[in-house]
């Protein structure tokens, strides 16, 4: 099914093919001068089926080239019903992809590999499974993540345990071929067994002697739920948490993020999957579903706080500055700030009135009845993103979501935020490193414009700048001539 070139909701600067289904980012790796981003992909339609690995690469995180499909199911093979999630490494001039081999009726997804000698253009699958069986007492098993540490190769695999806990299972190898099972690297709390869960897509980043474990929380009843981040230290092959898990992203439409260790020392990048927040029938009509977030930099502060910020390279996407306003508003005198395009990058410094909530409103219909609200609540100490009126089409999901913002509670303290909107996706970042991702589907008659407002009895100050975003050098057409089916 094709999609219109003028689809107003198809993102312009976020990675995805122009049609069909995508979900998890996979195989993030820097190899031979290029960043490689693979992703779960159905080249035949906008639904989760026929799972392949799609493939983009870039020398600079700005100009992207879509390469042929990397991995495709082998009829009758161990991955006959899908090449599911995993990661990739660069070693000895070659790319090695580790992935989950899916077959209908097999509850676990064994780990297997494929290898490319030509920078990801063609791939050869291994003749047999790498890890054919899950550990005992598991009820879900998938999504390998491989990295090198202290002269050895290590692998985490997501799982659910028979006692109801979620776990990231640890394996180790000296040659990438022979893997020894070391036991659970980390598990969820036994207190959570009343609601059994599993962890998908485990990811692990090291910062000196500390580590950051990212897991995607899943339940057999409800499926994907949220992404959690856990900080701590490893002791004798076990990860000990410093604090309970917290959400990595506070929005409703963020899941299955993947990490990439960039060539710069100590720098970690992250992409996530933003699923659709509209009726399936609408996505089917449009011919596409799912998008990857923009790349983010992941850092770990001395106090153990994990922060995310848009990758510094994204500043190169900024084109014309379309808005630059400073001033203040009161309840009776909101301020029209000006027009923005459907794809823009905004920075704002807001000093809220302590007596009420206030912030920015993105108006997407001429009469102002369709809008996205981003507001600070100095009493509750959080930032709220409300999409309850963000689409006049009832097939779009509503909702009101918050992320912690203690600075808002301090009278007179300015709050800095950055908002990147790309047609149907908004990524909101606080200067503290908290993030919130959501999807929205405006259908109003525009043009889009910004409004500053407050509900307080005093005044709220603002300073806002916005830039149009260009698409860089993205090659949007899928190149499916090579299907990566070598076995």
PDB file of N, CA and C in Angstrom, residues 381-478:
ATOM      1  N   UNK A 381       5.037  21.094  40.529  1.00  0.00           N
ATOM      2  CA  UNK A 381       6.440  20.897  40.174  1.00  0.00           C
ATOM      3  C   UNK A 381       6.632  19.977  38.992  1.00  0.00           C
ATOM      4  N   UNK A 382       5.798  20.144  37.981  1.00  0.00           N
ATOM      5  CA  UNK A 382       5.999  19.340  36.790  1.00  0.00           C
ATOM      6  C   UNK A 382       5.614  20.115  35.538  1.00  0.00           C
ATOM      7  N   UNK A 383       6.034  19.561  34.407  1.00  0.00           N
ATOM      8  CA  UNK A 383       5.647  20.074  33.104  1.00  0.00           C
ATOM      9  C   UNK A 383       4.610  19.129  32.524  1.00  0.00           C
ATOM     10  N   UNK A 384       3.580  19.684  31.936  1.00  0.00           N
ATOM     11  CA  UNK A 384       2.490  18.892  31.370  1.00  0.00           C
ATOM     12  C   UNK A 384       2.405  19.111  29.867  1.00  0.00           C
ATOM     13  N   UNK A 385       2.244  18.019  29.126  1.00  0.00           N
ATOM     14  CA  UNK A 385       1.965  18.092  27.696  1.00  0.00           C
ATOM     15  C   UNK A 385       0.588  17.465  27.495  1.00  0.00           C
ATOM     16  N   UNK A 386      -0.336  18.263  26.993  1.00  0.00           N
ATOM     17  CA  UNK A 386      -1.730  17.845  26.870  1.00  0.00           C
ATOM     18  C   UNK A 386      -2.123  17.827  25.390  1.00  0.00           C
ATOM     19  N   UNK A 387      -2.452  16.629  24.892  1.00  0.00           N
ATOM     20  CA  UNK A 387      -2.871  16.492  23.495  1.00  0.00           C
ATOM     21  C   UNK A 387      -4.372  16.224  23.374  1.00  0.00           C
ATOM     22  N   UNK A 388      -5.109  16.527  24.432  1.00  0.00           N
ATOM     23  CA  UNK A 388      -6.544  16.233  24.427  1.00  0.00           C
ATOM     24  C   UNK A 388      -7.285  16.957  23.310  1.00  0.00           C
ATOM     25  N   UNK A 389      -6.732  18.096  22.854  1.00  0.00           N
ATOM     26  CA  UNK A 389      -7.360  18.868  21.774  1.00  0.00           C
ATOM     27  C   UNK A 389      -6.428  18.983  20.562  1.00  0.00           C
ATOM     28  N   UNK A 390      -5.455  18.071  20.457  1.00  0.00           N
ATOM     29  CA  UNK A 390      -4.436  18.197  19.416  1.00  0.00           C
ATOM     30  C   UNK A 390      -4.880  17.690  18.058  1.00  0.00           C
ATOM     31  N   UNK A 391      -6.055  17.073  17.986  1.00  0.00           N
ATOM     32  CA  UNK A 391      -6.591  16.639  16.699  1.00  0.00           C
ATOM     33  C   UNK A 391      -8.106  16.729  16.726  1.00  0.00           C
ATOM     34  N   UNK A 392      -8.673  17.305  15.692  1.00  0.00           N
ATOM     35  CA  UNK A 392     -10.124  17.341  15.546  1.00  0.00           C
ATOM     36  C   UNK A 392     -10.682  16.013  15.059  1.00  0.00           C
ATOM     37  N   UNK A 393      -9.801  15.105  14.665  1.00  0.00           N
ATOM     38  CA  UNK A 393     -10.226  13.789  14.217  1.00  0.00           C
ATOM     39  C   UNK A 393     -10.364  12.870  15.435  1.00  0.00           C
ATOM     40  N   UNK A 394     -11.541  12.311  15.681  1.00  0.00           N
ATOM     41  CA  UNK A 394     -11.738  11.482  16.879  1.00  0.00           C
ATOM     42  C   UNK A 394     -10.951  10.182  16.870  1.00  0.00           C
ATOM     43  N   UNK A 395     -10.324   9.833  15.757  1.00  0.00           N
ATOM     44  CA  UNK A 395      -9.530   8.604  15.703  1.00  0.00           C
ATOM     45  C   UNK A 395      -8.158   8.774  16.338  1.00  0.00           C
ATOM     46  N   UNK A 396      -7.772  10.023  16.657  1.00  0.00           N
ATOM     47  CA  UNK A 396      -6.505  10.286  17.342  1.00  0.00           C
ATOM     48  C   UNK A 396      -6.697  10.141  18.843  1.00  0.00           C
ATOM     49  N   UNK A 397      -5.711   9.563  19.529  1.00  0.00           N
ATOM     50  CA  UNK A 397      -5.832   9.352  20.967  1.00  0.00           C
ATOM     51  C   UNK A 397      -5.574  10.654  21.721  1.00  0.00           C
ATOM     52  N   UNK A 398      -6.384  10.949  22.723  1.00  0.00           N
ATOM     53  CA  UNK A 398      -6.130  12.113  23.569  1.00  0.00           C
ATOM     54  C   UNK A 398      -5.170  11.732  24.695  1.00  0.00           C
ATOM     55  N   UNK A 399      -5.025  12.620  25.679  1.00  0.00           N
ATOM     56  CA  UNK A 399      -4.209  12.293  26.847  1.00  0.00           C
ATOM     57  C   UNK A 399      -3.442  13.486  27.364  1.00  0.00           C
ATOM     58  N   UNK A 400      -3.115  13.423  28.637  1.00  0.00           N
ATOM     59  CA  UNK A 400      -2.388  14.483  29.337  1.00  0.00           C
ATOM     60  C   UNK A 400      -1.254  13.826  30.106  1.00  0.00           C
ATOM     61  N   UNK A 401      -0.024  14.273  29.884  1.00  0.00           N
ATOM     62  CA  UNK A 401       1.145  13.586  30.407  1.00  0.00           C
ATOM     63  C   UNK A 401       2.088  14.585  31.079  1.00  0.00           C
ATOM     64  N   UNK A 402       2.775  14.122  32.114  1.00  0.00           N
ATOM     65  CA  UNK A 402       3.641  15.017  32.888  1.00  0.00           C
ATOM     66  C   UNK A 402       5.049  14.446  33.019  1.00  0.00           C
ATOM     67  N   UNK A 403       5.999  15.337  33.235  1.00  0.00           N
ATOM     68  CA  UNK A 403       7.334  14.933  33.607  1.00  0.00           C
ATOM     69  C   UNK A 403       7.813  15.837  34.730  1.00  0.00           C
ATOM     70  N   UNK A 404       8.636  15.320  35.642  1.00  0.00           N
ATOM     71  CA  UNK A 404       9.054  16.101  36.804  1.00  0.00           C
ATOM     72  C   UNK A 404       9.827  17.351  36.394  1.00  0.00           C
ATOM     73  N   UNK A 405       9.540  18.464  37.084  1.00  0.00           N
ATOM     74  CA  UNK A 405      10.252  19.719  36.845  1.00  0.00           C
ATOM     75  C   UNK A 405      10.339  20.488  38.169  1.00  0.00           C
ATOM     76  N   UNK A 406      11.208  20.054  39.083  1.00  0.00           N
ATOM     77  CA  UNK A 406      11.298  20.713  40.390  1.00  0.00           C
ATOM     78  C   UNK A 406      11.632  22.199  40.302  1.00  0.00           C
ATOM     79  N   UNK A 407      12.339  22.608  39.246  1.00  0.00           N
ATOM     80  CA  UNK A 407      12.688  24.018  39.108  1.00  0.00           C
ATOM     81  C   UNK A 407      11.450  24.902  39.061  1.00  0.00           C
ATOM     82  N   UNK A 408      10.355  24.366  38.518  1.00  0.00           N
ATOM     83  CA  UNK A 408       9.128  25.159  38.414  1.00  0.00           C
ATOM     84  C   UNK A 408       8.578  25.550  39.778  1.00  0.00           C
ATOM     85  N   UNK A 409       8.957  24.823  40.836  1.00  0.00           N
ATOM     86  CA  UNK A 409       8.456  25.123  42.176  1.00  0.00           C
ATOM     87  C   UNK A 409       9.184  26.294  42.827  1.00  0.00           C
ATOM     88  N   UNK A 410      10.329  26.686  42.265  1.00  0.00           N
ATOM     89  CA  UNK A 410      11.135  27.753  42.857  1.00  0.00           C
ATOM     90  C   UNK A 410      10.651  29.097  42.313  1.00  0.00           C
ATOM     91  N   UNK A 411      10.112  29.965  43.149  1.00  0.00           N
ATOM     92  CA  UNK A 411       9.596  31.253  42.655  1.00  0.00           C
ATOM     93  C   UNK A 411      10.671  32.058  41.932  1.00  0.00           C
ATOM     94  N   UNK A 412      10.328  32.517  40.734  1.00  0.00           N
ATOM     95  CA  UNK A 412      11.247  33.344  39.968  1.00  0.00           C
ATOM     96  C   UNK A 412      12.327  32.592  39.227  1.00  0.00           C
ATOM     97  N   UNK A 413      12.349  31.259  39.337  1.00  0.00           N
ATOM     98  CA  UNK A 413      13.394  30.474  38.667  1.00  0.00           C
ATOM     99  C   UNK A 413      12.969  30.174  37.234  1.00  0.00           C
ATOM    100  N   UNK A 414      13.803  30.490  36.250  1.00  0.00           N
ATOM    101  CA  UNK A 414      13.449  30.189  34.855  1.00  0.00           C
ATOM    102  C   UNK A 414      13.597  28.700  34.554  1.00  0.00           C
ATOM    103  N   UNK A 415      12.732  28.195  33.701  1.00  0.00           N
ATOM    104  CA  UNK A 415      12.773  26.801  33.252  1.00  0.00           C
ATOM    105  C   UNK A 415      13.094  26.793  31.764  1.00  0.00           C
ATOM    106  N   UNK A 416      14.134  26.048  31.398  1.00  0.00           N
ATOM    107  CA  UNK A 416      14.542  25.964  30.001  1.00  0.00           C
ATOM    108  C   UNK A 416      14.055  24.652  29.403  1.00  0.00           C
ATOM    109  N   UNK A 417      13.498  24.732  28.209  1.00  0.00           N
ATOM    110  CA  UNK A 417      13.067  23.529  27.521  1.00  0.00           C
ATOM    111  C   UNK A 417      13.324  23.655  26.024  1.00  0.00           C
ATOM    112  N   UNK A 418      13.322  22.504  25.379  1.00  0.00           N
ATOM    113  CA  UNK A 418      13.479  22.432  23.933  1.00  0.00           C
ATOM    114  C   UNK A 418      12.413  21.496  23.397  1.00  0.00           C
ATOM    115  N   UNK A 419      11.740  21.908  22.347  1.00  0.00           N
ATOM    116  CA  UNK A 419      10.653  21.132  21.770  1.00  0.00           C
ATOM    117  C   UNK A 419      10.919  20.980  20.269  1.00  0.00           C
ATOM    118  N   UNK A 420      10.973  19.750  19.806  1.00  0.00           N
ATOM    119  CA  UNK A 420      11.124  19.480  18.381  1.00  0.00           C
ATOM    120  C   UNK A 420       9.843  18.817  17.901  1.00  0.00           C
ATOM    121  N   UNK A 421       9.158  19.480  16.979  1.00  0.00           N
ATOM    122  CA  UNK A 421       7.904  18.972  16.423  1.00  0.00           C
ATOM    123  C   UNK A 421       8.119  18.665  14.947  1.00  0.00           C
ATOM    124  N   UNK A 422       7.704  17.475  14.548  1.00  0.00           N
ATOM    125  CA  UNK A 422       7.852  17.057  13.156  1.00  0.00           C
ATOM    126  C   UNK A 422       6.537  16.426  12.700  1.00  0.00           C
ATOM    127  N   UNK A 423       5.592  17.308  12.369  1.00  0.00           N
ATOM    128  CA  UNK A 423       4.290  16.936  11.818  1.00  0.00           C
ATOM    129  C   UNK A 423       3.436  16.124  12.796  1.00  0.00           C
ATOM    130  N   UNK A 424       3.781  14.869  13.053  1.00  0.00           N
ATOM    131  CA  UNK A 424       2.945  14.056  13.938  1.00  0.00           C
ATOM    132  C   UNK A 424       3.704  13.534  15.149  1.00  0.00           C
ATOM    133  N   UNK A 425       4.887  14.060  15.422  1.00  0.00           N
ATOM    134  CA  UNK A 425       5.639  13.648  16.605  1.00  0.00           C
ATOM    135  C   UNK A 425       6.210  14.881  17.281  1.00  0.00           C
ATOM    136  N   UNK A 426       6.128  14.899  18.616  1.00  0.00           N
ATOM    137  CA  UNK A 426       6.718  15.972  19.413  1.00  0.00           C
ATOM    138  C   UNK A 426       7.654  15.354  20.440  1.00  0.00           C
ATOM    139  N   UNK A 427       8.878  15.860  20.511  1.00  0.00           N
ATOM    140  CA  UNK A 427       9.851  15.437  21.507  1.00  0.00           C
ATOM    141  C   UNK A 427      10.171  16.648  22.376  1.00  0.00           C
ATOM    142  N   UNK A 428       9.845  16.544  23.662  1.00  0.00           N
ATOM    143  CA  UNK A 428       9.988  17.645  24.610  1.00  0.00           C
ATOM    144  C   UNK A 428      11.131  17.315  25.559  1.00  0.00           C
ATOM    145  N   UNK A 429      12.072  18.239  25.690  1.00  0.00           N
ATOM    146  CA  UNK A 429      13.240  18.042  26.551  1.00  0.00           C
ATOM    147  C   UNK A 429      13.374  19.196  27.532  1.00  0.00           C
ATOM    148  N   UNK A 430      13.528  18.875  28.810  1.00  0.00           N
ATOM    149  CA  UNK A 430      13.887  19.870  29.805  1.00  0.00           C
ATOM    150  C   UNK A 430      15.404  19.963  29.899  1.00  0.00           C
ATOM    151  N   UNK A 431      15.905  21.127  30.314  1.00  0.00           N
ATOM    152  CA  UNK A 431      17.350  21.301  30.459  1.00  0.00           C
ATOM    153  C   UNK A 431      17.936  20.338  31.486  1.00  0.00           C
ATOM    154  N   UNK A 432      17.084  19.838  32.382  1.00  0.00           N
ATOM    155  CA  UNK A 432      17.531  18.867  33.388  1.00  0.00           C
ATOM    156  C   UNK A 432      17.812  17.496  32.796  1.00  0.00           C
ATOM    157  N   UNK A 433      17.384  17.261  31.544  1.00  0.00           N
ATOM    158  CA  UNK A 433      17.631  15.980  30.899  1.00  0.00           C
ATOM    159  C   UNK A 433      16.437  15.059  30.860  1.00  0.00           C
ATOM    160  N   UNK A 434      15.284  15.502  31.377  1.00  0.00           N
ATOM    161  CA  UNK A 434      14.062  14.709  31.291  1.00  0.00           C
ATOM    162  C   UNK A 434      13.437  14.876  29.905  1.00  0.00           C
ATOM    163  N   UNK A 435      12.785  13.812  29.420  1.00  0.00           N
ATOM    164  CA  UNK A 435      12.223  13.840  28.070  1.00  0.00           C
ATOM    165  C   UNK A 435      10.809  13.281  28.065  1.00  0.00           C
ATOM    166  N   UNK A 436      10.015  13.737  27.104  1.00  0.00           N
ATOM    167  CA  UNK A 436       8.648  13.252  26.912  1.00  0.00           C
ATOM    168  C   UNK A 436       8.363  13.223  25.417  1.00  0.00           C
ATOM    169  N   UNK A 437       7.941  12.062  24.929  1.00  0.00           N
ATOM    170  CA  UNK A 437       7.671  11.872  23.503  1.00  0.00           C
ATOM    171  C   UNK A 437       6.207  11.506  23.296  1.00  0.00           C
ATOM    172  N   UNK A 438       5.560  12.187  22.357  1.00  0.00           N
ATOM    173  CA  UNK A 438       4.196  11.798  22.019  1.00  0.00           C
ATOM    174  C   UNK A 438       3.907  12.060  20.548  1.00  0.00           C
ATOM    175  N   UNK A 439       2.851  11.395  20.070  1.00  0.00           N
ATOM    176  CA  UNK A 439       2.371  11.552  18.708  1.00  0.00           C
ATOM    177  C   UNK A 439       1.096  12.386  18.729  1.00  0.00           C
ATOM    178  N   UNK A 440       0.857  13.126  17.656  1.00  0.00           N
ATOM    179  CA  UNK A 440      -0.351  13.934  17.521  1.00  0.00           C
ATOM    180  C   UNK A 440      -0.663  14.051  16.029  1.00  0.00           C
ATOM    181  N   UNK A 441      -1.920  14.338  15.708  1.00  0.00           N
ATOM    182  CA  UNK A 441      -2.352  14.297  14.314  1.00  0.00           C
ATOM    183  C   UNK A 441      -3.263  15.488  13.989  1.00  0.00           C
ATOM    184  N   UNK A 442      -2.707  16.698  13.926  1.00  0.00           N
ATOM    185  CA  UNK A 442      -3.544  17.868  13.622  1.00  0.00           C
ATOM    186  C   UNK A 442      -4.156  17.769  12.227  1.00  0.00           C
ATOM    187  N   UNK A 443      -5.423  18.145  12.134  1.00  0.00           N
ATOM    188  CA  UNK A 443      -6.107  18.172  10.841  1.00  0.00           C
ATOM    189  C   UNK A 443      -6.712  19.547  10.584  1.00  0.00           C
ATOM    190  N   UNK A 444      -6.449  20.504  11.459  1.00  0.00           N
ATOM    191  CA  UNK A 444      -7.018  21.842  11.321  1.00  0.00           C
ATOM    192  C   UNK A 444      -6.512  22.569  10.098  1.00  0.00           C
ATOM    193  N   UNK A 445      -7.135  23.715   9.825  1.00  0.00           N
ATOM    194  CA  UNK A 445      -6.833  24.464   8.615  1.00  0.00           C
ATOM    195  C   UNK A 445      -5.704  25.467   8.791  1.00  0.00           C
ATOM    196  N   UNK A 446      -4.970  25.418   9.941  1.00  0.00           N
ATOM    197  CA  UNK A 446      -3.756  26.199  10.124  1.00  0.00           C
ATOM    198  C   UNK A 446      -3.867  27.640   9.642  1.00  0.00           C
ATOM    199  N   UNK A 447      -2.764  28.380   9.459  1.00  0.00           N
ATOM    200  CA  UNK A 447      -1.385  27.946   9.698  1.00  0.00           C
ATOM    201  C   UNK A 447      -1.100  27.731  11.184  1.00  0.00           C
ATOM    202  N   UNK A 448      -0.029  26.969  11.483  1.00  0.00           N
ATOM    203  CA  UNK A 448       0.339  26.732  12.859  1.00  0.00           C
ATOM    204  C   UNK A 448       0.939  28.003  13.457  1.00  0.00           C
ATOM    205  N   UNK A 449       0.574  28.277  14.725  1.00  0.00           N
ATOM    206  CA  UNK A 449       1.116  29.449  15.397  1.00  0.00           C
ATOM    207  C   UNK A 449       1.233  29.164  16.886  1.00  0.00           C
ATOM    208  N   UNK A 450       2.059  29.964  17.562  1.00  0.00           N
ATOM    209  CA  UNK A 450       2.326  29.762  18.979  1.00  0.00           C
ATOM    210  C   UNK A 450       1.681  30.862  19.806  1.00  0.00           C
ATOM    211  N   UNK A 451       1.239  30.455  20.994  1.00  0.00           N
ATOM    212  CA  UNK A 451       0.620  31.365  21.941  1.00  0.00           C
ATOM    213  C   UNK A 451       1.258  31.122  23.300  1.00  0.00           C
ATOM    214  N   UNK A 452       1.570  32.204  24.037  1.00  0.00           N
ATOM    215  CA  UNK A 452       1.998  32.099  25.431  1.00  0.00           C
ATOM    216  C   UNK A 452       0.838  32.521  26.316  1.00  0.00           C
ATOM    217  N   UNK A 453       0.635  31.778  27.423  1.00  0.00           N
ATOM    218  CA  UNK A 453      -0.519  32.068  28.272  1.00  0.00           C
ATOM    219  C   UNK A 453      -0.246  31.644  29.707  1.00  0.00           C
ATOM    220  N   UNK A 454      -1.097  32.072  30.639  1.00  0.00           N
ATOM    221  CA  UNK A 454      -1.011  31.660  32.035  1.00  0.00           C
ATOM    222  C   UNK A 454      -2.410  31.662  32.644  1.00  0.00           C
ATOM    223  N   UNK A 455      -2.601  30.837  33.672  1.00  0.00           N
ATOM    224  CA  UNK A 455      -3.853  30.834  34.428  1.00  0.00           C
ATOM    225  C   UNK A 455      -3.690  31.526  35.770  1.00  0.00           C
ATOM    226  N   UNK A 456      -2.464  31.984  36.074  1.00  0.00           N
ATOM    227  CA  UNK A 456      -2.196  32.600  37.368  1.00  0.00           C
ATOM    228  C   UNK A 456      -2.724  34.017  37.467  1.00  0.00           C
ATOM    229  N   UNK A 457      -2.679  34.550  38.688  1.00  0.00           N
ATOM    230  CA  UNK A 457      -3.150  35.917  38.922  1.00  0.00           C
ATOM    231  C   UNK A 457      -2.064  36.948  38.678  1.00  0.00           C
ATOM    232  N   UNK A 458      -0.818  36.491  38.550  1.00  0.00           N
ATOM    233  CA  UNK A 458       0.291  37.406  38.280  1.00  0.00           C
ATOM    234  C   UNK A 458       0.711  37.328  36.825  1.00  0.00           C
ATOM    235  N   UNK A 459       2.012  37.497  36.592  1.00  0.00           N
ATOM    236  CA  UNK A 459       2.513  37.470  35.219  1.00  0.00           C
ATOM    237  C   UNK A 459       3.551  36.373  35.063  1.00  0.00           C
ATOM    238  N   UNK A 460       3.645  35.850  33.869  1.00  0.00           N
ATOM    239  CA  UNK A 460       4.648  34.847  33.501  1.00  0.00           C
ATOM    240  C   UNK A 460       5.503  35.407  32.381  1.00  0.00           C
ATOM    241  N   UNK A 461       6.823  35.245  32.515  1.00  0.00           N
ATOM    242  CA  UNK A 461       7.759  35.751  31.518  1.00  0.00           C
ATOM    243  C   UNK A 461       8.155  34.637  30.556  1.00  0.00           C
ATOM    244  N   UNK A 462       8.499  35.031  29.327  1.00  0.00           N
ATOM    245  CA  UNK A 462       8.908  34.051  28.331  1.00  0.00           C
ATOM    246  C   UNK A 462       9.977  34.632  27.410  1.00  0.00           C
ATOM    247  N   UNK A 463      10.811  33.725  26.881  1.00  0.00           N
ATOM    248  CA  UNK A 463      11.736  34.030  25.787  1.00  0.00           C
ATOM    249  C   UNK A 463      11.737  32.804  24.891  1.00  0.00           C
ATOM    250  N   UNK A 464      11.318  32.968  23.649  1.00  0.00           N
ATOM    251  CA  UNK A 464      11.089  31.835  22.755  1.00  0.00           C
ATOM    252  C   UNK A 464      11.763  32.086  21.412  1.00  0.00           C
ATOM    253  N   UNK A 465      12.455  31.066  20.915  1.00  0.00           N
ATOM    254  CA  UNK A 465      13.013  31.091  19.561  1.00  0.00           C
ATOM    255  C   UNK A 465      12.597  29.805  18.852  1.00  0.00           C
ATOM    256  N   UNK A 466      12.366  29.892  17.554  1.00  0.00           N
ATOM    257  CA  UNK A 466      12.004  28.710  16.774  1.00  0.00           C
ATOM    258  C   UNK A 466      12.621  28.789  15.393  1.00  0.00           C
ATOM    259  N   UNK A 467      13.034  27.623  14.893  1.00  0.00           N
ATOM    260  CA  UNK A 467      13.660  27.504  13.577  1.00  0.00           C
ATOM    261  C   UNK A 467      12.913  26.458  12.759  1.00  0.00           C
ATOM    262  N   UNK A 468      12.781  26.701  11.482  1.00  0.00           N
ATOM    263  CA  UNK A 468      12.338  25.643  10.587  1.00  0.00           C
ATOM    264  C   UNK A 468      13.432  24.574  10.502  1.00  0.00           C
ATOM    265  N   UNK A 469      13.032  23.339  10.289  1.00  0.00           N
ATOM    266  CA  UNK A 469      13.988  22.254  10.135  1.00  0.00           C
ATOM    267  C   UNK A 469      14.014  21.794   8.691  1.00  0.00           C
ATOM    268  N   UNK A 470      15.221  21.559   8.193  1.00  0.00           N
ATOM    269  CA  UNK A 470      15.383  21.000   6.856  1.00  0.00           C
ATOM    270  C   UNK A 470      15.595  19.508   6.979  1.00  0.00           C
ATOM    271  N   UNK A 471      15.470  18.797   5.871  1.00  0.00           N
ATOM    272  CA  UNK A 471      15.572  17.337   5.904  1.00  0.00           C
ATOM    273  C   UNK A 471      16.975  16.829   5.679  1.00  0.00           C
ATOM    274  N   UNK A 472      17.970  17.712   5.620  1.00  0.00           N
ATOM    275  CA  UNK A 472      19.320  17.240   5.357  1.00  0.00           C
ATOM    276  C   UNK A 472      19.391  16.581   4.001  1.00  0.00           C
ATOM    277  N   UNK A 473      20.145  15.519   3.900  1.00  0.00           N
ATOM    278  CA  UNK A 473      20.282  14.832   2.616  1.00  0.00           C
ATOM    279  C   UNK A 473      19.658  13.461   2.621  1.00  0.00           C
ATOM    280  N   UNK A 474      18.547  13.300   3.325  1.00  0.00           N
ATOM    281  CA  UNK A 474      17.928  11.988   3.429  1.00  0.00           C
ATOM    282  C   UNK A 474      17.470  11.472   2.071  1.00  0.00           C
ATOM    283  N   UNK A 475      17.797  10.234   1.775  1.00  0.00           N
ATOM    284  CA  UNK A 475      17.296   9.560   0.582  1.00  0.00           C
ATOM    285  C   UNK A 475      16.074   8.758   1.017  1.00  0.00           C
ATOM    286  N   UNK A 476      14.854   9.204   0.728  1.00  0.00           N
ATOM    287  CA  UNK A 476      13.670   8.595   1.324  1.00  0.00           C
ATOM    288  C   UNK A 476      13.195   7.311   0.682  1.00  0.00           C
ATOM    289  N   UNK A 477      13.624   7.013  -0.523  1.00  0.00           N
ATOM    290  CA  UNK A 477      13.057   5.856  -1.206  1.00  0.00           C
ATOM    291  C   UNK A 477      13.676   4.553  -0.687  1.00  0.00           C
ATOM    292  N   UNK A 478      12.857   3.555  -0.365  1.00  0.00           N
ATOM    293  CA  UNK A 478      13.395   2.265   0.052  1.00  0.00           C
ATOM    294  C   UNK A 478      14.071   1.561  -1.120  1.00  0.00           C
TER     295      UNK A 478
END
